[in-house]
PDB file of C-alpha atoms and ligand atoms in Angstrom:
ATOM      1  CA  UNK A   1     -19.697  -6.392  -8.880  1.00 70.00           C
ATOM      2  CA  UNK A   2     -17.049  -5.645 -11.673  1.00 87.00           C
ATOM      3  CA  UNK A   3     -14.066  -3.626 -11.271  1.00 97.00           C
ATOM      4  CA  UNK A   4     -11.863  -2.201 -13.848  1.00 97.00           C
ATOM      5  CA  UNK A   5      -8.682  -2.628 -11.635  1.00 98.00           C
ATOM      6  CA  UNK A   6      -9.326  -5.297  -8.885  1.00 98.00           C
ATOM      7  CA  UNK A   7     -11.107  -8.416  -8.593  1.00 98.00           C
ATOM      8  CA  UNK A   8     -13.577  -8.176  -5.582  1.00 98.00           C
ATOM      9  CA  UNK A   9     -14.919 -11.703  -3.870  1.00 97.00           C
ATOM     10  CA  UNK A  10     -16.657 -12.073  -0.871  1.00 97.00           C
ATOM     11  CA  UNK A  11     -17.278 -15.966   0.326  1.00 96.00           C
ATOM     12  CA  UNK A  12     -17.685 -17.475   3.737  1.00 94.00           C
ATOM     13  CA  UNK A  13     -17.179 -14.435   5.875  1.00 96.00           C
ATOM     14  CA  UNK A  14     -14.055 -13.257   4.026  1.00 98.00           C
ATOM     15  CA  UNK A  15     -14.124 -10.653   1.388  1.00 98.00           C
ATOM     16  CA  UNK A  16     -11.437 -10.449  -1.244  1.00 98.00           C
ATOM     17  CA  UNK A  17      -9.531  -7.394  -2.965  1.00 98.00           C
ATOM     18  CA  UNK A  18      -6.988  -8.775  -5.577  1.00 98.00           C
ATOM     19  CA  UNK A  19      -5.172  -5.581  -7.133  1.00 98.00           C
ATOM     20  CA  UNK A  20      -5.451  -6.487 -10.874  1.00 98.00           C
ATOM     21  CA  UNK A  21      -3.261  -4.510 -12.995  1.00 98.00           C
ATOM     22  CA  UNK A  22      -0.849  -7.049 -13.903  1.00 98.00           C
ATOM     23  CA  UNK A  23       1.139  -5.821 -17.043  1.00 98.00           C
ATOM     24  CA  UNK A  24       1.988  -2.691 -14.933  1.00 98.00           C
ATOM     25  CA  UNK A  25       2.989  -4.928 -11.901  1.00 98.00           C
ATOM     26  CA  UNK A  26      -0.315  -3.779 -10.244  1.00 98.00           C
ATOM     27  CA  UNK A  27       0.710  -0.260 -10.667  1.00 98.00           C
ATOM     28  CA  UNK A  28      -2.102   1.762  -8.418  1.00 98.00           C
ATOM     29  CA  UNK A  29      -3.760   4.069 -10.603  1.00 97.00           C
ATOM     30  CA  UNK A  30      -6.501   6.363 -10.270  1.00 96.00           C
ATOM     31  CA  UNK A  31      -9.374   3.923 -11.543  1.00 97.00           C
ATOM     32  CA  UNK A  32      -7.950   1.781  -8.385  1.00 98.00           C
ATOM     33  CA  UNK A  33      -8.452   4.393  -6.425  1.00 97.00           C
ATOM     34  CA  UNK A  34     -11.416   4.841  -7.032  1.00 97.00           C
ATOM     35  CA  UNK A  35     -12.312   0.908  -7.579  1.00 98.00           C
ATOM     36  CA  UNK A  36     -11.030   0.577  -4.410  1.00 98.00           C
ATOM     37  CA  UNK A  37     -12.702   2.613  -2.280  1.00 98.00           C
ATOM     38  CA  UNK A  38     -15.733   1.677  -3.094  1.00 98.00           C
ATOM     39  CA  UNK A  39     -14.874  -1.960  -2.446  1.00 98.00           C
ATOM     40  CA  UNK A  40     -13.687  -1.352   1.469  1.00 98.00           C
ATOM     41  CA  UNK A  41     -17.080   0.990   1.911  1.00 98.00           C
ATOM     42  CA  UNK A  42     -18.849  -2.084   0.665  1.00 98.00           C
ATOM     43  CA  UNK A  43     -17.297  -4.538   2.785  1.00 98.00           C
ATOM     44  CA  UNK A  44     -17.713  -1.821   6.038  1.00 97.00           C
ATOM     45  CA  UNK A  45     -21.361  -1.852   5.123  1.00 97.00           C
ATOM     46  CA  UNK A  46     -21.465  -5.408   4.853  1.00 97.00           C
ATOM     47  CA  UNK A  47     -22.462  -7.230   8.384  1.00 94.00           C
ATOM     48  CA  UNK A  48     -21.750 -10.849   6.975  1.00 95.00           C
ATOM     49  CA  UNK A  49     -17.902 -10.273   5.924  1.00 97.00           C
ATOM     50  CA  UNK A  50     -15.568 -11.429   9.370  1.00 96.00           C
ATOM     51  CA  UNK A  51     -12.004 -10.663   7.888  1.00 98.00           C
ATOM     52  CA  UNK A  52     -10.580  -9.436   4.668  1.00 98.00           C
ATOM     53  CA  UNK A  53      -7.410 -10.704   2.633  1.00 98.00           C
ATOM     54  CA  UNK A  54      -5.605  -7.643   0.013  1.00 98.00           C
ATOM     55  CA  UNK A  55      -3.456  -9.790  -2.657  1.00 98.00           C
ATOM     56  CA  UNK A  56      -2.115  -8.696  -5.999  1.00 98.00           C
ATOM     57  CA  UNK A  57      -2.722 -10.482  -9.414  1.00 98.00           C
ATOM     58  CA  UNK A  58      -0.102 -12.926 -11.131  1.00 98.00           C
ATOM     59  CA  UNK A  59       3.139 -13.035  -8.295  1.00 97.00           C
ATOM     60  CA  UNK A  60       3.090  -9.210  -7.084  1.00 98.00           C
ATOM     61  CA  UNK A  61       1.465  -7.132  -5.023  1.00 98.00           C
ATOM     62  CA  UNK A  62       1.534  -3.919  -6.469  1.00 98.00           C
ATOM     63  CA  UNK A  63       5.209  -1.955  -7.877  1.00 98.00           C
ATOM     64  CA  UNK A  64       3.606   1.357  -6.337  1.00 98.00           C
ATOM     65  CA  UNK A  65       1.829   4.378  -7.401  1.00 98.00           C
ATOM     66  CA  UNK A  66       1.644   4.401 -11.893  1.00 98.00           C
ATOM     67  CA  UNK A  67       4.601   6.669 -12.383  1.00 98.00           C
ATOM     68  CA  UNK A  68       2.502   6.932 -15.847  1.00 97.00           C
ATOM     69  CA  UNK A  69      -0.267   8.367 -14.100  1.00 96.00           C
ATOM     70  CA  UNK A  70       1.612  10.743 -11.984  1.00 96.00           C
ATOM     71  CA  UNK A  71       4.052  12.161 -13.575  1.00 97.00           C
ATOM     72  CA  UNK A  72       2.555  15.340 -15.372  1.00 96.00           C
ATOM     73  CA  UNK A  73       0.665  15.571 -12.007  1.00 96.00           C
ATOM     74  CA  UNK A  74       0.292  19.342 -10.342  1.00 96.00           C
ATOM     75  CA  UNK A  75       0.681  19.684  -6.674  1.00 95.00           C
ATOM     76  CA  UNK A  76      -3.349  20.279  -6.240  1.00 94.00           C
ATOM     77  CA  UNK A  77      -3.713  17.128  -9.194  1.00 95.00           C
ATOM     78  CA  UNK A  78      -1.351  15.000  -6.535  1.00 95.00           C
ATOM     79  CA  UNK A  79      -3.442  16.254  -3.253  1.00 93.00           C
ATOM     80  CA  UNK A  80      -6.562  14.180  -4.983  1.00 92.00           C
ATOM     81  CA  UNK A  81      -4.171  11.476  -6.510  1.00 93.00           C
ATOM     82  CA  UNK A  82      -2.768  10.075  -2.845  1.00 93.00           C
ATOM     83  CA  UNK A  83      -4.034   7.059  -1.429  1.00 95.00           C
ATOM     84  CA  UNK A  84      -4.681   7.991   1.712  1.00 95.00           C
ATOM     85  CA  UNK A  85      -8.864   8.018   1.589  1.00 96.00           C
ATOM     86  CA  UNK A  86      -8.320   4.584   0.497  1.00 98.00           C
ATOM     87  CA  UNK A  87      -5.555   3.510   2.758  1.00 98.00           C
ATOM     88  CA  UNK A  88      -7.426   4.915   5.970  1.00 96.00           C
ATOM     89  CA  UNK A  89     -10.370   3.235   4.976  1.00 98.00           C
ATOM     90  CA  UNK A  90      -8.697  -0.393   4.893  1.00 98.00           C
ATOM     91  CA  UNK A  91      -7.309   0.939   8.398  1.00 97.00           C
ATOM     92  CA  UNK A  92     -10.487   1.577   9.447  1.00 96.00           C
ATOM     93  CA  UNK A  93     -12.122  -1.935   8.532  1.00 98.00           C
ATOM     94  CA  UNK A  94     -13.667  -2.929  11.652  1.00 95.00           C
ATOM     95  CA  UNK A  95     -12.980  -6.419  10.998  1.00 97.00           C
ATOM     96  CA  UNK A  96      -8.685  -8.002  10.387  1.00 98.00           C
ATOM     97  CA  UNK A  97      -7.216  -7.392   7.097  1.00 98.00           C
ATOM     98  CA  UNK A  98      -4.658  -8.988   6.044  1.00 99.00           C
ATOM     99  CA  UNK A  99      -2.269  -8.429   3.032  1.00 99.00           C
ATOM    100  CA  UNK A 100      -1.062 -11.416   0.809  1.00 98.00           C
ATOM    101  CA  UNK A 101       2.369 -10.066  -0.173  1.00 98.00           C
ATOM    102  CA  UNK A 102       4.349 -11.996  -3.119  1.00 98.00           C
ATOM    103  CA  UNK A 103       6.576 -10.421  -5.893  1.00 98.00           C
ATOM    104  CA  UNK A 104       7.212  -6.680  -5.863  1.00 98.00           C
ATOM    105  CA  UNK A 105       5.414  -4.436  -2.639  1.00 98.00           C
ATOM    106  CA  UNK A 106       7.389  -1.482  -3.579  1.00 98.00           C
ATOM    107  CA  UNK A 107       6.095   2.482  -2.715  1.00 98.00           C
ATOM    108  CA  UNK A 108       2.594   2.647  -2.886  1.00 98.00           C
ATOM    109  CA  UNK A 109       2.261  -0.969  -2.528  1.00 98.00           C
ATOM    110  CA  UNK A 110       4.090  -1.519   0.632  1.00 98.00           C
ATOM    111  CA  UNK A 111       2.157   1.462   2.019  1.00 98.00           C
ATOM    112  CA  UNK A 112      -1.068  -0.570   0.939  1.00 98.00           C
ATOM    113  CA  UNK A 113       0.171  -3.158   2.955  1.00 98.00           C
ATOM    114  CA  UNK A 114       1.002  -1.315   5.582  1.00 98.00           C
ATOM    115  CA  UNK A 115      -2.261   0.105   6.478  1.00 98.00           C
ATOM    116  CA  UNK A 116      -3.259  -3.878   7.060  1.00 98.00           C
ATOM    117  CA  UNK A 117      -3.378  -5.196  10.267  1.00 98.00           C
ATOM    118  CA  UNK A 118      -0.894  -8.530   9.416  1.00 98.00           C
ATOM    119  CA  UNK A 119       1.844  -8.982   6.564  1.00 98.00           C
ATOM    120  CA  UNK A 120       2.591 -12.399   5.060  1.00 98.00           C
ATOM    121  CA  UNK A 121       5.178 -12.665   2.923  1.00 98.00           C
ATOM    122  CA  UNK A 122       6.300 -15.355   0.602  1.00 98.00           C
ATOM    123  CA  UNK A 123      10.097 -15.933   0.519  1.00 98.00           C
ATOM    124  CA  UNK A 124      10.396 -14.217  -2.576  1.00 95.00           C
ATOM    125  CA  UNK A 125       8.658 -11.358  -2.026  1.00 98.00           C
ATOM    126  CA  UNK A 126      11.131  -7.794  -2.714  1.00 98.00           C
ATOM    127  CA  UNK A 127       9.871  -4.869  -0.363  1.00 98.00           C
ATOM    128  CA  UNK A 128      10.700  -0.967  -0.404  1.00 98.00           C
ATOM    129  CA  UNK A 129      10.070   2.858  -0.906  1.00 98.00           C
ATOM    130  CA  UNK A 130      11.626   3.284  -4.384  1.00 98.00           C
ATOM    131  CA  UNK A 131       9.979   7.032  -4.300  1.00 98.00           C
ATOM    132  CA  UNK A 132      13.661   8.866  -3.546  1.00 98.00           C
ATOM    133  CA  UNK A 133      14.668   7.775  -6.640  1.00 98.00           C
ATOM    134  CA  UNK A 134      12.065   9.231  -8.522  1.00 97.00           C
ATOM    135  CA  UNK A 135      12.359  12.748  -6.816  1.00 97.00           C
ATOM    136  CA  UNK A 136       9.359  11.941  -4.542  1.00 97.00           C
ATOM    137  CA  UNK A 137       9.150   9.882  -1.208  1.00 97.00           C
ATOM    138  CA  UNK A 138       6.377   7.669  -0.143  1.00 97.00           C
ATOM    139  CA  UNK A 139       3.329   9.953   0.427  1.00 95.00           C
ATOM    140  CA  UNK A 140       0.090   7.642   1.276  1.00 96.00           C
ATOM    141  CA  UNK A 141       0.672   7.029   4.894  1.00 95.00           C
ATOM    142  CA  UNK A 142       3.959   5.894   4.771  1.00 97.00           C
ATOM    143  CA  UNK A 143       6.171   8.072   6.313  1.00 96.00           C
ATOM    144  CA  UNK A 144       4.114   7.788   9.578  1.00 93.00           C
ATOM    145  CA  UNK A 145       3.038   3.913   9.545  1.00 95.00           C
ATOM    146  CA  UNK A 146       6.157   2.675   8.765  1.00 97.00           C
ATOM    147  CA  UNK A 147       8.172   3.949  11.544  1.00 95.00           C
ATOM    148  CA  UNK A 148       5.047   3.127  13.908  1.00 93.00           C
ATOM    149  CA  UNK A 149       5.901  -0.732  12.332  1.00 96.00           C
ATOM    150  CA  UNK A 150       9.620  -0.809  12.576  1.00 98.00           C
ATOM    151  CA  UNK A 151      11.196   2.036  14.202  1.00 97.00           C
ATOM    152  CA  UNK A 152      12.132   5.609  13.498  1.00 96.00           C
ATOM    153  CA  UNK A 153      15.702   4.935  11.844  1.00 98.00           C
ATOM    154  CA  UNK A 154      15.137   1.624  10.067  1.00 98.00           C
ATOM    155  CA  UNK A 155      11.917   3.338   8.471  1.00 98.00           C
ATOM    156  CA  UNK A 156      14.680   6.768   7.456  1.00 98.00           C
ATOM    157  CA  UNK A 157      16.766   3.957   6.107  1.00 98.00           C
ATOM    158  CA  UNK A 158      14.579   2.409   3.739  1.00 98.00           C
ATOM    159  CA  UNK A 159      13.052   5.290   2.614  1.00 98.00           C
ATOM    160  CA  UNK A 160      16.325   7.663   2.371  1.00 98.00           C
ATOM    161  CA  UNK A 161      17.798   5.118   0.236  1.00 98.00           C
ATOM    162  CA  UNK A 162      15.278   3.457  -1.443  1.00 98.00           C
ATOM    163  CA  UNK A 163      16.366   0.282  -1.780  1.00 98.00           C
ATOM    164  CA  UNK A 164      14.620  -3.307  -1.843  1.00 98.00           C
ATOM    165  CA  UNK A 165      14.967  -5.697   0.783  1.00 98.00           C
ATOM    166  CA  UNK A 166      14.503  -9.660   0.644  1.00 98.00           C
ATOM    167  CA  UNK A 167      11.045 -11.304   2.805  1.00 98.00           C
ATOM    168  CA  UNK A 168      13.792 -12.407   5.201  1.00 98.00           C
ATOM    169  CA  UNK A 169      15.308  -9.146   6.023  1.00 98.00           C
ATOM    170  CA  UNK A 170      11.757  -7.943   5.958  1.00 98.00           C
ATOM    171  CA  UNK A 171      10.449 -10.501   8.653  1.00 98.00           C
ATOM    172  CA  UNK A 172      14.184  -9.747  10.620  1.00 98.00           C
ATOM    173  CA  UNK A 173      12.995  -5.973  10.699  1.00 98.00           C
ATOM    174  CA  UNK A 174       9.106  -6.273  11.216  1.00 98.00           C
ATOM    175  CA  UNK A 175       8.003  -5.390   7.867  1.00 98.00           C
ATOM    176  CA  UNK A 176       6.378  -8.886   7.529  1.00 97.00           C
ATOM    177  CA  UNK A 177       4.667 -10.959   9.769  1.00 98.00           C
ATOM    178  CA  UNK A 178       5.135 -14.662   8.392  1.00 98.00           C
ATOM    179  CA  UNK A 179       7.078 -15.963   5.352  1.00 98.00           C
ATOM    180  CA  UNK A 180       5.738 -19.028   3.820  1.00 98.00           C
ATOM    181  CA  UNK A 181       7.299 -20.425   0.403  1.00 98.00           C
ATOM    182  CA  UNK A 182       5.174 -20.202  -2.429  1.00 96.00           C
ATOM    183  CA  UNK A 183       2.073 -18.436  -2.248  1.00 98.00           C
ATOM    184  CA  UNK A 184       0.939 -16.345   0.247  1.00 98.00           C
ATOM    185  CA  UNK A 185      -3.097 -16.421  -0.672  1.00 98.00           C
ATOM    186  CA  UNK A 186      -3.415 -19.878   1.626  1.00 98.00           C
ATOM    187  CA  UNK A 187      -2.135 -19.030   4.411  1.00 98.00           C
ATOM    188  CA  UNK A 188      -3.872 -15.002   4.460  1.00 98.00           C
ATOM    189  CA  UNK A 189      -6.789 -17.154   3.665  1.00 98.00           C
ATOM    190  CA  UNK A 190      -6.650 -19.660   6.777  1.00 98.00           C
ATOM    191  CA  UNK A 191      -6.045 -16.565   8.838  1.00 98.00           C
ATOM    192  CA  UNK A 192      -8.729 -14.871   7.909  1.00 98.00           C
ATOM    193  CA  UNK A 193     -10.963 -18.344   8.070  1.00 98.00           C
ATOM    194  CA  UNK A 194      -9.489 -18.575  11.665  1.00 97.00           C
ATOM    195  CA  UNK A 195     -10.585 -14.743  12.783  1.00 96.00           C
ATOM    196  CA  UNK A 196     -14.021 -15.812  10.734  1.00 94.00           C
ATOM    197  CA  UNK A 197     -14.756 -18.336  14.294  1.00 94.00           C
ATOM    198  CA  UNK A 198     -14.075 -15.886  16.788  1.00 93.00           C
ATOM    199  CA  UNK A 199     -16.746 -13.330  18.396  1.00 91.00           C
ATOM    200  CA  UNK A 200     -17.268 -10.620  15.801  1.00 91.00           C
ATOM    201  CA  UNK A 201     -18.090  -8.053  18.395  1.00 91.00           C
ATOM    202  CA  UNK A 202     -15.258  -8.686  20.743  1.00 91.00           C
ATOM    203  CA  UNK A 203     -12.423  -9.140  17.715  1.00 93.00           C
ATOM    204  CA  UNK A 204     -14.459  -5.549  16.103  1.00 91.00           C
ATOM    205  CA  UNK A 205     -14.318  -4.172  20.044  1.00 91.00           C
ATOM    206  CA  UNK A 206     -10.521  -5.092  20.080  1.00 90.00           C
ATOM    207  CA  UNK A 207      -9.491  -3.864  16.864  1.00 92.00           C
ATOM    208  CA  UNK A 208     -11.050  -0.273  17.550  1.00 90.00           C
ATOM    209  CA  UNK A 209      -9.187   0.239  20.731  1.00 88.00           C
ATOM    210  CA  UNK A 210      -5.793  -1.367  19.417  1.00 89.00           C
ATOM    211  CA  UNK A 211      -6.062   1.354  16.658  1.00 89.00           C
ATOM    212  CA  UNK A 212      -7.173   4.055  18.399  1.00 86.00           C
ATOM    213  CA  UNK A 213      -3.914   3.881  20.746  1.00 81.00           C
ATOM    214  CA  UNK A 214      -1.922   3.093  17.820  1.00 84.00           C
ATOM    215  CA  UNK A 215      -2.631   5.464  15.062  1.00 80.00           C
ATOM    216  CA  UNK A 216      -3.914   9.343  16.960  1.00 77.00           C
ATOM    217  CA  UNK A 217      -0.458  10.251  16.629  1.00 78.00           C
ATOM    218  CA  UNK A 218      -0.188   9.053  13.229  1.00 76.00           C
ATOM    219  CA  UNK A 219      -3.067  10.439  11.797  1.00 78.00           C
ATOM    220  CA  UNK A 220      -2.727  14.497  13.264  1.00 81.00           C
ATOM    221  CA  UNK A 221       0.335  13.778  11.312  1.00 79.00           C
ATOM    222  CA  UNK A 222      -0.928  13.027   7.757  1.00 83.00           C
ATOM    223  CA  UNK A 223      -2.257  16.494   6.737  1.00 85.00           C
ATOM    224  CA  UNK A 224       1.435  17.696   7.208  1.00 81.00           C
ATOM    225  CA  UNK A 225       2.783  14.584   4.604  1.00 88.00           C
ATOM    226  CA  UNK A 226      -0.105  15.615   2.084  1.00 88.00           C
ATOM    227  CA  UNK A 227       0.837  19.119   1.751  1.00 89.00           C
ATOM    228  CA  UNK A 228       4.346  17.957   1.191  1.00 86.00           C
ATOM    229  CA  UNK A 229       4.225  15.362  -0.900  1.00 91.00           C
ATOM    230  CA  UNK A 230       1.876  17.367  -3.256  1.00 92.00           C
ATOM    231  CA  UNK A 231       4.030  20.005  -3.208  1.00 91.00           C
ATOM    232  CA  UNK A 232       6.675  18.054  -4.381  1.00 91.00           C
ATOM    233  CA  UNK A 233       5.070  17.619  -7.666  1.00 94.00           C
ATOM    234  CA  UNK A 234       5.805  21.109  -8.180  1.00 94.00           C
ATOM    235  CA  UNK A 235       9.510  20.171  -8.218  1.00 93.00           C
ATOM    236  CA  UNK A 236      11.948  19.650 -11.462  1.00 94.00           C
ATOM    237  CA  UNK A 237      13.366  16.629 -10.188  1.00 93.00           C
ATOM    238  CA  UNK A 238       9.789  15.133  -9.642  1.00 95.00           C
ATOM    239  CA  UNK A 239       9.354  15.386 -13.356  1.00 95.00           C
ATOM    240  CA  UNK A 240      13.114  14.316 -14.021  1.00 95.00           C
ATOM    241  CA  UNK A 241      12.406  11.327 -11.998  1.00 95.00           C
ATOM    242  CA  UNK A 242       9.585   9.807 -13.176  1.00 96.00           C
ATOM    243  CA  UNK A 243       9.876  10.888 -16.848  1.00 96.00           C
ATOM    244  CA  UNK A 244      13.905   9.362 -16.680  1.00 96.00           C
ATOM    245  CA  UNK A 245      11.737   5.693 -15.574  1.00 96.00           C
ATOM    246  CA  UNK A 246       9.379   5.586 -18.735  1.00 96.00           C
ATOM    247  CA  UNK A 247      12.011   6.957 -20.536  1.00 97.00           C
ATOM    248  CA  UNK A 248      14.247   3.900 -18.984  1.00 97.00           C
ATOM    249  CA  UNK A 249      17.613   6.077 -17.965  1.00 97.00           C
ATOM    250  CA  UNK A 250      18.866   7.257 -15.041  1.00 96.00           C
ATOM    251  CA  UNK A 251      17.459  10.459 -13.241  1.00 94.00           C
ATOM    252  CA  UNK A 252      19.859  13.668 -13.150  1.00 92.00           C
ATOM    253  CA  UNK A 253      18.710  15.499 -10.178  1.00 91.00           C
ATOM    254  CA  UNK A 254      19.546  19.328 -10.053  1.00 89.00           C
ATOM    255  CA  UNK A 255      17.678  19.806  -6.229  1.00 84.00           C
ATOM    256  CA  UNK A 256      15.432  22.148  -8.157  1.00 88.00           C
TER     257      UNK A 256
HETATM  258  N1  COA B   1       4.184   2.614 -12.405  1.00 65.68           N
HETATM  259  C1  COA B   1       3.912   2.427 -13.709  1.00 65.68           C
HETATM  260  N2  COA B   1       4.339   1.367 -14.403  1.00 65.68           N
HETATM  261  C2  COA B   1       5.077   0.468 -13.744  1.00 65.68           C
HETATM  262  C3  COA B   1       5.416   0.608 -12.394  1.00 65.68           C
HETATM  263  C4  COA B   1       4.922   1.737 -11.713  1.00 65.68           C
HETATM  264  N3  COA B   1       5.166   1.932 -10.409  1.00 65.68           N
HETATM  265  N4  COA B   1       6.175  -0.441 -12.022  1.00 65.68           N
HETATM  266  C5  COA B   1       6.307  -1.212 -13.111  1.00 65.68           C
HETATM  267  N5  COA B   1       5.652  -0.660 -14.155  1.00 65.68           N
HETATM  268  C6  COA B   1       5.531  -1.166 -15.509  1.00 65.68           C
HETATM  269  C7  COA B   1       6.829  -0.978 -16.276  1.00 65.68           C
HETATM  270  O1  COA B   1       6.905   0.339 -16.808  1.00 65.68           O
HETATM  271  C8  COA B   1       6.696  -2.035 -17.333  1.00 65.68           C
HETATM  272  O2  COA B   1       5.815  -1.572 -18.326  1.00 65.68           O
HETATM  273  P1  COA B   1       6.173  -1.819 -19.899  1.00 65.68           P
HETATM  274  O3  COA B   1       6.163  -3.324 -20.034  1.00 65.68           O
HETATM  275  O4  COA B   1       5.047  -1.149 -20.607  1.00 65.68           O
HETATM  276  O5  COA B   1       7.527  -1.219 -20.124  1.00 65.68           O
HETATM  277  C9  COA B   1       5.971  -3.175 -16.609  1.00 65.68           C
HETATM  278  O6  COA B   1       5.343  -2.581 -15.475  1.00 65.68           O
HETATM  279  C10 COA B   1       6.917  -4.241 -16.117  1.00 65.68           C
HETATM  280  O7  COA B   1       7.922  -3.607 -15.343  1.00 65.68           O
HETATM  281  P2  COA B   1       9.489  -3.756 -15.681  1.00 65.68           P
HETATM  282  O8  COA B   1      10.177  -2.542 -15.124  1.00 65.68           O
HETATM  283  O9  COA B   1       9.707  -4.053 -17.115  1.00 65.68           O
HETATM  284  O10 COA B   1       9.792  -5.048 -14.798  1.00 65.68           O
HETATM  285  P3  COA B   1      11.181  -5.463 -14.119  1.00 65.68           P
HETATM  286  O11 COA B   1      10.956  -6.848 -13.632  1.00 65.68           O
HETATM  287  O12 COA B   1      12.330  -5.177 -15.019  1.00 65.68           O
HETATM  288  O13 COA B   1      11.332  -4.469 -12.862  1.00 65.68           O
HETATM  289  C11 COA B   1      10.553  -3.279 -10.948  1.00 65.68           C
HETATM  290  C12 COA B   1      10.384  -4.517 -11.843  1.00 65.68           C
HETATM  291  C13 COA B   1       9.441  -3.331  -9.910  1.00 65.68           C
HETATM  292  C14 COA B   1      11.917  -3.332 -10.263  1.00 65.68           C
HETATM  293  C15 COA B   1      10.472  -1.994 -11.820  1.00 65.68           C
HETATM  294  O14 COA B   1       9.298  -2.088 -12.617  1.00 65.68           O
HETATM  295  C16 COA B   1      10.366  -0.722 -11.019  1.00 65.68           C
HETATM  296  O15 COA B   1      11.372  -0.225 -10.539  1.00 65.68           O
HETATM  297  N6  COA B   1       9.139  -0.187 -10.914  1.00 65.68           N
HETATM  298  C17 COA B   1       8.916   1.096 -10.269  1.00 65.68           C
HETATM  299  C18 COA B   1       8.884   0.920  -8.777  1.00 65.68           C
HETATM  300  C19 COA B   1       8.688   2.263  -8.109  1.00 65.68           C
HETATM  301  O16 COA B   1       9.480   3.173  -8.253  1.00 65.68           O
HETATM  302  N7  COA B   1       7.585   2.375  -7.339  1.00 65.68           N
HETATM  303  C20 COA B   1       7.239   3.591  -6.628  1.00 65.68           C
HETATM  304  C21 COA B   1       6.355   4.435  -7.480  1.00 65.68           C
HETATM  305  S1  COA B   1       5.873   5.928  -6.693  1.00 65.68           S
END
């Protein structure tokens, strides 16, 4: 089937999402959203796909949320704009996922990856949650799976200050599973080719329990993020931050 905003492959057991927005750095929009979701209900519905590999068009994963597409946003606008039916979904994937990170995973992106069960990296690859600096912080899971990943005060770091870290740092601090140089796609690929071998009803079996333990914390948690982060788009420096990015200056925050 064709997508506006992703390219969508499934071959030999392993389905394919590559986020396709390339002269916005793979910018998640709302037609991904939507594009999206209906790709991960297709591959739950679909018996003969084993594992599935997330990897962005032309050297990046995705440069987080379109600031474009947000910024005018109201808080009930923002409520329907967050990832998070799509990012629970790709959680909720009975079968491994695994994300294909090279370039930018910034915001959005990161949280994309994030709700995959394994990282890999290439040595290039720049990860963070820019969102601070745009009068917003990361709102599609983040602020609960990334501490869950890494640990409570690394995860306040990164998203306090909102700066980007190199693969290595990222693989030092959990973020990433597995550098490789060059390309990630391979290697995601041969993962996923490997899980294709093994029982499908004992890896499914395994994967439901693992998450179960992992995430009921995390997700009694996300209603609370929602209301926030939506509310924030009732804020001036919301608007101040993402209008100062198209506009290309810097943001002057009044804490209004
Ligand atoms: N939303 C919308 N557009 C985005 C974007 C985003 N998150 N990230 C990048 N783009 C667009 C840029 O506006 C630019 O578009 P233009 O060519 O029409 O001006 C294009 O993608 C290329 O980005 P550019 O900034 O020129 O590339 P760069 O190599 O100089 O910088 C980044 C790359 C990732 C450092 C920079 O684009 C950036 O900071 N992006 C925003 C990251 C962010 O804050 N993400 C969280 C969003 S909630």
């Amino acid at each position: 089937m064709d997508y506006k905003t992703i390219k969508f492959i499934t071959d030999s057991h392993i389905a394919q999402i590559v986020l396709n927005r390339p002269a916005s750095l793979n910018a998640l929009n709302r037609d991904m959203w939507h594009d999206m979701l209906d790709a991960v209900k297709r591959t739950a519905a679909d018996d003969s796909v084993r594992a599935v590999v997330i990897s962005g068009a032309d050297g990046n994963f995705a440069a987080g949320g379109d600031i474009a597409d947000m910024v005018d946003l109201t808080p009930l606008e923002a409520a329907r704009f967050v990832f998070h039916p799509v990012f629970n979904a790709i959680e909720d994937l009975p079968v491994p996922v695994i994300a294909a990170v090279s370039g930018y995973a910034l915001g959005g992106g990161m949280e994309l990856a994030l709700a995959c069960d394994f990282r890999i990296f290439s040595e290039t690859a720049s990860a963070g949650f820019p969102e601070i600096n745009l009068g917003i912080f990361p709102g599609a899971g983040g602020t609960q799976r990334l501490p869950l990943l890494i640990g409570l005060s690394r995860a306040k770091e990164l998203i306090f200050t909102g700066q980007r870290i190199d693969a290595r740092k990222a693989l030092e601090w959990g973020l990433c599973d597995r550098l490789v140089a060059g390309d990630p796609l391979p290697a995601a690929l041969e993962m996923a080719a490997n899980f294709a071998k093994k029982s499908p009803v004992a890896l499914k079996a395994a994967k439901r329990v693992m998450n179960f333990g992992a995430i009921r914390g995390m997700r009694a948690s996300i209603p609370f993020e929602e209301e926030a982060w939506a509310g924030i788009f009732s804020s001036e420096d919301q608007k101040e931050g993402m209008r100062a990015f198209l506009e290309k200056r810097k943001p002057a925050f009044k804490g209004k």
